[in-house]
């Protein structure tokens, strides 16, 4: 099969690509700097310096040292354009106050199927490594110790319909099944000069409407889930998801404002109210913004939340990421 | 063509010789003209659609290709099959970026590394400097010529010089603009493995490097 793809690809690229010899390398390794302050029960400052995506051992290594922990990670992937990718990743963090967190992730997609497996074991909470972690948009397990696993599968039934199934295990075991659909919003372009009579008219995408529907069932949660997203070509992205059950209710929403702060920038506002969650922070909200600055990217993150026991916390973080060497990021 | 002439090549050559000398073309002449036409273009875009039996059963294949040859950049966007629809591959001289719709990921592979890999990356991208050098790995012959002067349609057939595949690639080239109009891949047994039409062929439509490199911004970046 590969041979035939290759033959087809060859013709294709041969037709598409002509020019001078191909040279050069990818500059992707980056230095990361961050400082934060957070208030609440165990408030205080935090600072971190690290390196990410350093090519080594056939993959990419990341490492960091903060005022709270030492971290190292290794990821490796095999891309098979245009069919899919297989990625594997392990991360470890040692808290300076004692305790470790280890996690590994294996993900792969080939054609219409995608699988994602994640497992973690820890003897210190996520908040002791990264004080703002518990207020992320995606719910983070806030337990002090334990094991957790996450399994997700996606199958593309047709171009516009995806079947999803997953399970979360650890502090609060649950399973989910559902479907995702979407509708491409396009506008037809006027015919080009010199277009052949048989040519189909070219269309230009203006946005995408995505919907989600499913069921979530497990410990202390049973409900139907539904959501809708709108993504405009400008980069604006709106999302709203809800869970409704006999004894459970939850709602999450986010707004990505696109390049509001100039080319290459991003602004995201999010809020999540999920009182049915028993091992993660049920109420979370935040604002995250990035923009290019002096060859790198500066980021500001302000977030906060209220935990299961009713204590509130908040924090602000300033980060700077500096790519080393040539960056070809568009 | 450095290889010893084969009987089929000789027959093809005979065929060429029968055409009135004013329009005599060899496969090499045609390749040179296509090569020159592409090098003269600032940008090229087209759509390839048809059927292919890349695995067992035939399936619909449909994708668009956009390229700025002088910048060594090409973008390929799938419409069909459903399993690959909305996936995008962007290749330039440094890296190959692949957007996967299903997982909302962008994989980044250095072009050099991709040359050792599998999939589309299994191609030696350093050989893609021109159609002429690309086809140097193939025996190319002219199968037929049809149509009247100015609108002639040439059918070329390429057979790999080495490698364990005996599949042949047939490319139809129109004299009007020296561009491909149809691509077929045929097994040695004569079975059609892929039959794709080239449509919406446009030259110098004002494509930009930024536009060709554009991928969804919220995708997770996976570096190989």
Coordinates of C-alpha atoms in Angstrom, one line a residue:
Chain A
X1 CA 0.0 0.0 0.0
X2 CA 2.8 2.4 0.9
X3 CA 4.3 1.8 -2.5
X4 CA 1.1 2.9 -4.2
X5 CA 0.7 5.9 -2.0
X6 CA 4.3 6.7 -2.7
X7 CA 3.7 6.5 -6.5
X8 CA 0.7 8.7 -6.2
X9 CA 2.5 11.1 -3.9
X10 CA 5.4 11.3 -6.2
X11 CA 3.3 12.4 -9.1
X12 CA 1.6 14.8 -6.9
X13 CA 4.5 16.5 -5.3
X14 CA 6.4 16.4 -8.6
X15 CA 3.7 18.4 -10.1
X16 CA 3.4 20.7 -7.2
X17 CA 7.0 21.3 -6.2
X18 CA 9.7 22.6 -8.4
X19 CA 12.6 24.8 -7.6
X20 CA 15.9 24.7 -5.9
X21 CA 17.5 22.1 -3.7
X22 CA 16.0 21.5 -0.3
X23 CA 18.1 22.2 2.8
X24 CA 17.7 23.3 6.3
X25 CA 16.5 22.1 9.7
X26 CA 13.7 22.7 12.1
X27 CA 14.3 25.0 15.0
X28 CA 11.8 24.0 17.6
X29 CA 13.7 23.9 21.0
X30 CA 12.5 26.6 23.3
X31 CA 13.5 28.1 26.6
X32 CA 10.7 28.7 29.0
X33 CA 10.6 31.2 31.8
X34 CA 7.7 31.8 34.2
X35 CA 6.8 33.6 37.4
X36 CA 3.6 33.6 39.3
X37 CA 1.8 34.7 42.4
X38 CA -1.2 33.0 43.9
X39 CA -3.4 33.8 46.8
X40 CA -5.6 31.6 48.9
X41 CA -4.8 29.0 51.6
X42 CA -1.2 28.3 50.7
X43 CA -0.4 31.4 48.7
X44 CA 3.0 32.6 47.6
X45 CA 5.3 33.1 44.7
X46 CA 6.6 30.7 42.1
X47 CA 9.3 30.8 39.5
X48 CA 10.4 28.3 36.8
X49 CA 13.0 28.0 34.1
X50 CA 12.9 25.2 31.6
X51 CA 13.7 23.9 28.1
X52 CA 11.2 22.2 25.9
X53 CA 11.2 20.1 22.7
X54 CA 15.0 19.5 22.9
X55 CA 15.8 16.8 20.3
X56 CA 17.5 13.9 22.0
X57 CA 17.3 10.1 22.2
X58 CA 15.3 10.0 19.0
X59 CA 12.5 12.1 20.4
X60 CA 12.0 15.4 22.3
X61 CA 13.1 16.1 25.8
X62 CA 11.7 18.8 28.1
X63 CA 13.1 19.7 31.5
X64 CA 12.4 22.3 34.1
X65 CA 13.3 23.5 37.5
X66 CA 10.9 25.6 39.6
X67 CA 10.8 26.8 43.2
X68 CA 8.5 23.9 43.8
X69 CA 9.7 21.0 41.7
X70 CA 12.1 19.4 39.2
X71 CA 10.5 18.1 36.1
X72 CA 11.6 16.0 33.1
X73 CA 9.6 14.7 30.1
X74 CA 10.3 12.7 27.0
X75 CA 8.1 12.4 24.0
X76 CA 8.4 10.6 20.7
X77 CA 6.2 10.5 17.7
X78 CA 5.9 9.0 14.3
X79 CA 4.0 11.0 11.7
X80 CA 2.6 9.3 8.7
X81 CA 1.3 12.1 6.5
X82 CA -1.5 12.2 5.5
X83 CA -2.8 9.1 7.4
X84 CA -2.0 9.8 11.0
X85 CA 0.4 9.9 13.8
X86 CA 1.5 7.8 16.8
X87 CA 2.8 9.6 19.9
X88 CA 4.2 8.4 23.2
X89 CA 5.1 10.5 26.1
X90 CA 6.3 10.1 29.7
X91 CA 6.6 12.9 32.3
X92 CA 8.0 12.9 35.8
X93 CA 8.1 15.6 38.5
X94 CA 9.6 15.6 41.9
X95 CA 8.3 18.1 44.4
X96 CA 10.9 19.8 46.5
X97 CA 8.8 19.2 49.6
X98 CA 8.7 15.5 48.8
X99 CA 6.4 13.4 46.6
X100 CA 6.5 12.6 42.9
X101 CA 4.1 12.6 40.0
X102 CA 4.5 10.3 37.0
X103 CA 2.4 10.1 33.9
X104 CA 2.5 8.5 30.5
X105 CA 0.4 8.9 27.5
X106 CA 0.1 6.9 24.3
X107 CA -2.0 8.2 21.4
X108 CA -2.4 7.3 17.9
X109 CA -4.6 8.0 14.9
X110 CA -4.7 6.3 11.6
X111 CA -7.4 7.2 9.1
X112 CA -10.8 7.2 10.8
X113 CA -9.7 5.9 14.2
X114 CA -8.0 7.6 17.1
X115 CA -7.1 6.2 20.5
X116 CA -5.7 7.9 23.5
X117 CA -4.5 6.3 26.7
X118 CA -3.2 8.2 29.7
X119 CA -2.2 6.9 33.1
X120 CA -0.7 8.6 36.1
X121 CA 0.5 7.8 39.6
X122 CA 1.3 10.5 42.2
X123 CA 2.2 11.0 45.8
X124 CA 1.8 14.8 45.8
X125 CA -1.0 17.0 44.4
X126 CA -0.8 18.7 41.0
X127 CA -1.1 22.0 42.9
X128 CA 2.2 21.5 44.7
X129 CA 4.0 21.2 41.4
X130 CA 2.1 23.9 39.5
X131 CA 0.0 26.1 41.8
X132 CA -2.3 27.2 38.9
X133 CA -2.9 23.7 37.6
X134 CA -6.1 23.2 39.5
X135 CA -7.8 26.1 37.8
X136 CA -7.1 25.0 34.2
X137 CA -10.1 24.8 31.9
X138 CA -9.7 21.0 31.7
X139 CA -10.4 19.5 35.1
X140 CA -7.3 18.4 37.0
X141 CA -7.3 15.7 39.7
X142 CA -6.7 17.5 42.9
X143 CA -6.0 14.5 45.2
X144 CA -2.9 14.3 47.2
X145 CA -2.0 10.8 46.1
X146 CA -3.4 8.1 44.0
X147 CA -3.5 6.6 40.5
X148 CA -5.6 7.8 37.6
X149 CA -6.2 6.6 34.0
X150 CA -8.0 8.1 31.1
X151 CA -9.1 6.3 27.9
X152 CA -10.5 7.9 24.8
X153 CA -11.5 6.6 21.4
X154 CA -12.8 8.5 18.4
X155 CA -14.1 7.0 15.3
X156 CA -15.0 9.0 12.2
X157 CA -18.3 7.5 11.0
X158 CA -18.5 10.0 8.1
X159 CA -16.9 13.2 7.1
X160 CA -19.2 15.2 9.4
X161 CA -19.9 12.6 12.2
X162 CA -17.6 11.3 14.9
X163 CA -18.5 8.7 17.5
X164 CA -16.6 9.1 20.8
X165 CA -16.3 6.9 23.8
X166 CA -14.1 7.3 26.9
X167 CA -13.5 6.5 30.5
X168 CA -12.0 8.3 33.5
X169 CA -10.7 6.2 36.3
X170 CA -9.1 7.1 39.6
X171 CA -10.8 9.5 42.0
X172 CA -14.2 9.4 40.4
X173 CA -14.8 6.6 37.9
X174 CA -17.0 7.3 35.0
X175 CA -17.6 6.6 31.3
X176 CA -18.8 8.6 28.4
X177 CA -20.3 7.9 25.0
X178 CA -21.4 10.3 22.4
X179 CA -21.4 11.7 18.9
X180 CA -19.9 14.9 17.4
X181 CA -21.1 16.5 14.3
X182 CA -20.3 19.6 12.4
X183 CA -21.4 21.8 9.6
X184 CA -19.0 23.8 7.4
X185 CA -20.2 27.3 6.7
X186 CA -18.9 28.3 3.3
X187 CA -19.5 30.9 0.7
X188 CA -19.1 30.4 -3.0
X189 CA -16.4 32.4 -4.8
X190 CA -17.0 34.0 -8.1
X191 CA -15.6 31.9 -11.0
X192 CA -12.0 32.5 -11.8
X193 CA -10.9 33.9 -15.1
X194 CA -10.0 31.0 -17.4
X195 CA -11.9 28.4 -15.4
X196 CA -12.7 25.2 -17.3
X197 CA -16.4 24.7 -18.0
X198 CA -16.4 21.4 -16.0
X199 CA -14.7 22.9 -13.0
X200 CA -16.7 23.0 -9.8
X201 CA -17.0 26.5 -8.3
X202 CA -14.5 27.2 -5.6
X203 CA -15.8 27.8 -2.1
X204 CA -14.2 29.6 0.8
X205 CA -14.9 28.5 4.4
X206 CA -16.2 31.2 6.7
X207 CA -16.7 29.1 9.8
X208 CA -17.6 25.8 11.4
X209 CA -20.4 24.9 13.6
X210 CA -19.8 21.8 15.8
X211 CA -22.2 20.0 18.1
X212 CA -21.8 17.3 20.7
X213 CA -24.3 15.0 22.3
X214 CA -23.8 12.1 24.7
X215 CA -24.1 10.5 28.1
X216 CA -21.8 10.6 31.1
X217 CA -22.3 8.0 33.8
X218 CA -20.3 6.9 36.9
X219 CA -19.7 7.6 40.5
X220 CA -21.9 10.6 41.7
X221 CA -22.7 11.5 38.1
X222 CA -25.4 10.5 35.6
X223 CA -26.5 12.8 32.9
X224 CA -26.9 13.7 29.3
X225 CA -24.3 16.0 27.8
X226 CA -24.6 18.5 25.0
X227 CA -22.5 21.2 23.5
X228 CA -22.0 23.5 20.6
X229 CA -19.0 25.4 19.2
X230 CA -18.6 28.0 16.5
X231 CA -15.2 28.6 15.0
X232 CA -14.8 31.5 12.6
X233 CA -12.0 31.7 10.0
X234 CA -10.8 34.8 11.8
X235 CA -9.8 32.7 14.8
X236 CA -12.8 33.5 17.0
X237 CA -13.9 30.3 18.7
X238 CA -17.0 30.0 21.0
X239 CA -17.8 26.9 22.9
X240 CA -20.5 25.9 25.4
X241 CA -21.1 22.5 27.0
X242 CA -23.6 21.3 29.6
X243 CA -24.4 18.2 31.6
X244 CA -27.9 17.7 32.9
X245 CA -29.0 14.7 35.0
X246 CA -31.4 13.9 37.8
X247 CA -28.9 14.9 40.5
X248 CA -26.2 16.6 38.5
X249 CA -25.7 19.8 36.6
X250 CA -22.6 21.3 35.0
X251 CA -21.7 23.9 32.5
X252 CA -18.5 25.0 30.8
X253 CA -17.8 27.7 28.3
X254 CA -14.9 29.3 26.5
X255 CA -14.2 32.2 24.1
X256 CA -11.1 32.3 22.0
X257 CA -10.9 35.8 20.6
X258 CA -8.3 35.0 17.9
X259 CA -5.6 37.5 17.1
X260 CA -7.1 40.3 19.1
X261 CA -3.7 41.5 20.3
X262 CA -2.1 41.5 16.9
X263 CA -0.7 38.9 14.5
X264 CA 0.3 35.7 16.2
X265 CA -1.5 36.5 19.5
X266 CA -4.2 34.6 21.3
X267 CA -6.7 35.5 24.0
X268 CA -8.8 32.9 25.8
X269 CA -11.5 33.4 28.4
X270 CA -13.0 30.3 30.1
X271 CA -15.3 29.3 33.0
X272 CA -16.4 25.9 34.3
X273 CA -19.0 25.1 36.9
X274 CA -19.1 21.4 37.5
X275 CA -20.3 20.7 41.0
X276 CA -20.7 17.0 40.2
X277 CA -16.9 16.6 40.1
X278 CA -15.7 15.3 43.5
X279 CA -11.9 15.1 42.9
X280 CA -11.3 18.2 40.9
X281 CA -11.9 21.9 41.5
X282 CA -15.6 22.3 40.5
X283 CA -15.6 26.0 39.9
X284 CA -12.8 27.3 37.6
X285 CA -12.3 30.5 35.6
X286 CA -9.5 32.1 33.8
X287 CA -8.1 34.4 31.2
X288 CA -5.0 33.4 29.1
X289 CA -3.4 35.6 26.6
X290 CA -0.2 35.3 24.5
X291 CA 1.5 37.6 22.0
X292 CA 4.9 37.6 20.2
X293 CA 7.6 39.7 21.8
X294 CA 11.2 40.1 20.8
X295 CA 11.6 36.8 18.9
X296 CA 9.6 34.9 21.6
X297 CA 6.2 34.8 23.0
X298 CA 5.0 36.4 26.2
X299 CA 2.0 34.9 28.0
X300 CA -0.3 36.1 30.8
X301 CA -2.6 33.8 32.7
X302 CA -5.0 34.9 35.4
X303 CA -7.1 32.2 36.9
X304 CA -8.9 31.1 40.0
X305 CA -11.4 28.7 41.4
X306 CA -13.3 27.3 44.4
X307 CA -12.5 23.7 45.5
X308 CA -14.8 21.0 46.8
X309 CA -14.3 22.1 50.4
X310 CA -15.3 25.7 49.6
X311 CA -11.9 27.3 49.7
X312 CA -11.2 29.8 47.0
X313 CA -7.9 30.6 45.3
X314 CA -6.6 32.7 42.5
X315 CA -3.3 33.3 40.8
X316 CA -1.5 35.2 38.0
X317 CA 1.3 34.0 35.9
X318 CA 3.7 35.7 33.4
X319 CA 5.6 33.5 31.0
X320 CA 8.1 34.0 28.2
X321 CA 9.0 31.3 25.7
X322 CA 12.0 31.9 23.5
X323 CA 12.6 29.5 20.6
X324 CA 16.2 28.7 19.9
X325 CA 17.4 29.0 16.3
X326 CA 15.2 29.5 13.3
X327 CA 11.5 29.3 13.9
X328 CA 9.3 28.3 11.0
X329 CA 6.1 28.6 12.9
X330 CA 3.6 30.5 10.6
Chain B
X1 CA 17.2 7.9 -20.2
X2 CA 20.4 6.0 -19.5
X3 CA 18.8 2.5 -19.4
X4 CA 19.0 0.2 -22.4
X5 CA 16.0 0.7 -24.7
X6 CA 13.3 -1.8 -24.2
X7 CA 11.1 -3.2 -26.9
X8 CA 8.1 -1.2 -25.7
X9 CA 10.2 1.9 -25.7
X10 CA 11.3 1.2 -29.3
X11 CA 7.7 0.6 -30.3
X12 CA 6.7 3.9 -28.7
X13 CA 9.5 5.6 -30.4
X14 CA 8.3 4.1 -33.7
X15 CA 4.9 5.6 -32.9
X16 CA 6.4 9.0 -32.3
X17 CA 8.3 8.7 -35.6
X18 CA 5.0 8.2 -37.5
X19 CA 3.7 11.6 -36.3
X20 CA 4.5 14.3 -38.8
X21 CA 7.9 15.8 -38.0
X22 CA 6.6 19.3 -37.3
X23 CA 4.9 18.1 -34.1
X24 CA 7.3 15.3 -33.1
X25 CA 7.7 15.1 -29.4
X26 CA 9.7 12.7 -27.3
X27 CA 8.7 12.0 -23.7
X28 CA 11.7 14.0 -22.7
X29 CA 10.6 17.0 -24.7
X30 CA 7.2 16.9 -23.1
X31 CA 8.7 16.6 -19.6
X32 CA 11.0 19.6 -20.3
X33 CA 8.1 21.7 -21.4
X34 CA 6.0 20.8 -18.4
X35 CA 9.0 21.5 -16.2
X36 CA 9.6 24.9 -17.9
X37 CA 5.9 25.8 -17.6
X38 CA 5.9 25.0 -13.9
X39 CA 9.1 26.9 -13.3
X40 CA 7.7 29.9 -15.1
X41 CA 4.6 29.9 -12.8
X42 CA 4.7 31.9 -9.6
X43 CA 2.0 29.7 -8.1
X44 CA 0.0 26.6 -9.2
X45 CA -3.1 25.1 -7.8
X46 CA -5.3 22.2 -8.9
X47 CA -7.7 19.6 -7.7
X48 CA -7.2 15.9 -8.1
X49 CA -10.3 13.8 -7.9
X50 CA -11.2 10.2 -8.8
X51 CA -11.0 6.7 -7.5
X52 CA -8.1 4.7 -6.1
X53 CA -7.8 1.1 -4.9
X54 CA -5.0 2.0 -2.5
X55 CA -6.0 -0.7 -0.1
X56 CA -8.4 -3.4 -1.1
X57 CA -11.6 -1.8 -2.2
X58 CA -11.8 1.3 -4.5
X59 CA -12.5 4.5 -2.7
X60 CA -13.0 8.1 -3.7
X61 CA -10.0 10.3 -3.6
X62 CA -10.3 14.1 -3.8
X63 CA -7.8 16.7 -2.7
X64 CA -6.5 20.1 -3.7
X65 CA -2.9 21.0 -4.2
X66 CA -1.5 24.5 -3.9
X67 CA 2.1 25.3 -4.5
X68 CA 4.6 28.2 -4.9
X69 CA 7.4 26.5 -6.7
X70 CA 10.1 29.1 -6.2
X71 CA 9.5 29.0 -2.4
X72 CA 9.5 25.2 -2.4
X73 CA 6.2 25.2 -0.6
X74 CA 3.2 22.9 -1.3
X75 CA -0.1 22.4 0.5
X76 CA -2.4 19.4 0.1
X77 CA -5.9 19.4 1.5
X78 CA -8.1 16.3 1.4
X79 CA -11.8 16.3 0.6
X80 CA -12.2 12.5 0.3
X81 CA -12.1 9.8 1.4
X82 CA -14.1 10.6 4.6
X83 CA -11.3 9.1 6.8
X84 CA -8.8 11.7 5.5
X85 CA -11.2 14.6 4.7
X86 CA -10.0 17.9 6.1
X87 CA -6.5 16.6 6.8
X88 CA -3.9 19.0 5.4
X89 CA -0.2 18.4 4.6
X90 CA 2.0 21.4 4.1
X91 CA 5.6 20.8 3.0
X92 CA 8.4 23.3 2.6
X93 CA 12.1 23.0 2.4
X94 CA 12.5 22.8 6.2
X95 CA 9.5 20.8 7.5
X96 CA 6.4 18.9 6.7
X97 CA 3.3 19.8 8.8
X98 CA 0.3 17.6 8.9
X99 CA -3.0 18.6 10.3
X100 CA -5.2 15.8 11.5
X101 CA -8.8 16.7 11.8
X102 CA -9.9 13.8 13.9
X103 CA -7.5 14.6 16.8
X104 CA -7.0 18.3 16.1
X105 CA -3.3 17.8 16.0
X106 CA -0.5 19.3 13.9
X107 CA 2.5 17.1 13.5
X108 CA 5.8 18.7 12.5
X109 CA 8.5 16.6 10.9
X110 CA 11.8 17.9 9.4
X111 CA 11.9 17.4 5.7
X112 CA 15.2 15.7 6.1
X113 CA 13.9 13.3 8.7
X114 CA 10.8 12.6 6.7
X115 CA 12.9 11.4 3.8
X116 CA 13.8 8.4 6.0
X117 CA 10.3 7.8 7.2
X118 CA 7.1 6.2 5.9
X119 CA 4.0 7.5 4.3
X120 CA 4.3 10.5 2.0
X121 CA 7.5 11.3 3.9
X122 CA 9.0 8.1 2.5
X123 CA 9.8 10.2 -0.6
X124 CA 13.2 11.6 -1.0
X125 CA 12.3 15.3 -0.9
X126 CA 15.7 16.3 -2.0
X127 CA 14.8 14.8 -5.4
X128 CA 11.8 17.0 -5.8
X129 CA 13.8 20.0 -7.1
X130 CA 12.2 19.5 -10.5
X131 CA 9.9 17.2 -12.5
X132 CA 12.9 16.4 -14.6
X133 CA 15.1 15.2 -11.8
X134 CA 12.1 13.5 -10.1
X135 CA 11.5 11.5 -13.2
X136 CA 15.1 10.6 -13.6
X137 CA 14.3 7.6 -11.3
X138 CA 11.8 6.5 -13.8
X139 CA 11.7 5.1 -17.3
X140 CA 9.3 7.4 -19.1
X141 CA 7.9 6.8 -22.5
X142 CA 5.2 8.4 -24.7
X143 CA 2.3 6.1 -25.1
X144 CA 0.0 8.0 -27.4
X145 CA -0.7 11.4 -28.9
X146 CA -4.3 12.5 -29.7
X147 CA -5.9 15.8 -30.8
X148 CA -5.1 18.5 -33.2
X149 CA -2.2 21.0 -33.2
X150 CA -2.3 23.3 -30.2
X151 CA -4.7 21.0 -28.3
X152 CA -2.7 17.8 -28.4
X153 CA -3.0 15.4 -25.5
X154 CA 0.1 13.3 -24.7
X155 CA -0.1 10.2 -22.6
X156 CA 3.2 9.4 -20.8
X157 CA 3.9 6.2 -18.8
X158 CA 6.5 6.1 -16.0
X159 CA 8.0 2.9 -14.7
X160 CA 10.3 2.9 -11.7
X161 CA 13.9 2.0 -12.6
X162 CA 14.4 0.3 -9.3
X163 CA 12.3 -0.8 -6.4
X164 CA 10.0 -3.8 -6.0
X165 CA 6.9 -2.2 -7.5
X166 CA 5.9 -2.9 -11.1
X167 CA 3.0 -0.4 -11.0
X168 CA 3.0 2.1 -13.8
X169 CA 2.0 5.7 -13.6
X170 CA 0.3 7.2 -16.6
X171 CA 0.1 11.0 -16.9
X172 CA -1.9 12.8 -19.6
X173 CA -0.4 16.1 -20.6
X174 CA -2.2 18.8 -22.6
X175 CA -0.3 20.9 -25.0
X176 CA -2.5 23.8 -24.1
X177 CA -0.5 25.1 -21.1
X178 CA 1.7 22.0 -20.8
X179 CA -0.1 20.7 -17.8
X180 CA -1.3 17.4 -16.5
X181 CA -5.0 16.6 -17.0
X182 CA -5.3 13.0 -15.7
X183 CA -3.1 10.6 -13.7
X184 CA -3.6 6.9 -13.7
X185 CA -1.7 4.2 -11.7
X186 CA -1.9 0.8 -13.4
X187 CA -0.6 -2.5 -12.1
X188 CA 1.6 -4.7 -14.2
X189 CA -1.5 -6.9 -14.8
X190 CA -3.2 -3.9 -16.4
X191 CA -5.6 -3.3 -13.4
X192 CA -6.4 0.4 -12.7
X193 CA -5.3 1.2 -9.2
X194 CA -5.9 4.9 -9.3
X195 CA -7.6 7.2 -11.9
X196 CA -7.5 10.8 -11.0
X197 CA -8.6 13.8 -13.0
X198 CA -6.8 17.2 -12.7
X199 CA -9.4 20.0 -12.4
X200 CA -9.4 23.7 -11.5
X201 CA -5.9 24.0 -12.7
X202 CA -4.8 27.6 -12.1
X203 CA -1.6 29.4 -12.5
X204 CA -0.6 32.7 -10.9
X205 CA -3.8 33.1 -8.9
X206 CA -2.0 35.1 -6.2
X207 CA -1.4 32.5 -3.6
X208 CA 0.6 33.6 -0.5
X209 CA 3.1 31.7 1.6
X210 CA 1.2 32.6 4.7
X211 CA -2.1 31.3 3.2
X212 CA -0.5 28.0 2.2
X213 CA 1.0 27.5 5.6
X214 CA -2.2 28.3 7.5
X215 CA -3.4 25.5 9.8
X216 CA -6.0 25.6 12.6
X217 CA -4.6 27.6 15.4
X218 CA -6.1 25.7 18.3
X219 CA -4.5 22.4 17.2
X220 CA -2.0 20.6 19.5
X221 CA 1.5 20.7 18.1
X222 CA 3.4 17.3 18.0
X223 CA 7.0 17.6 17.0
X224 CA 8.8 14.5 15.8

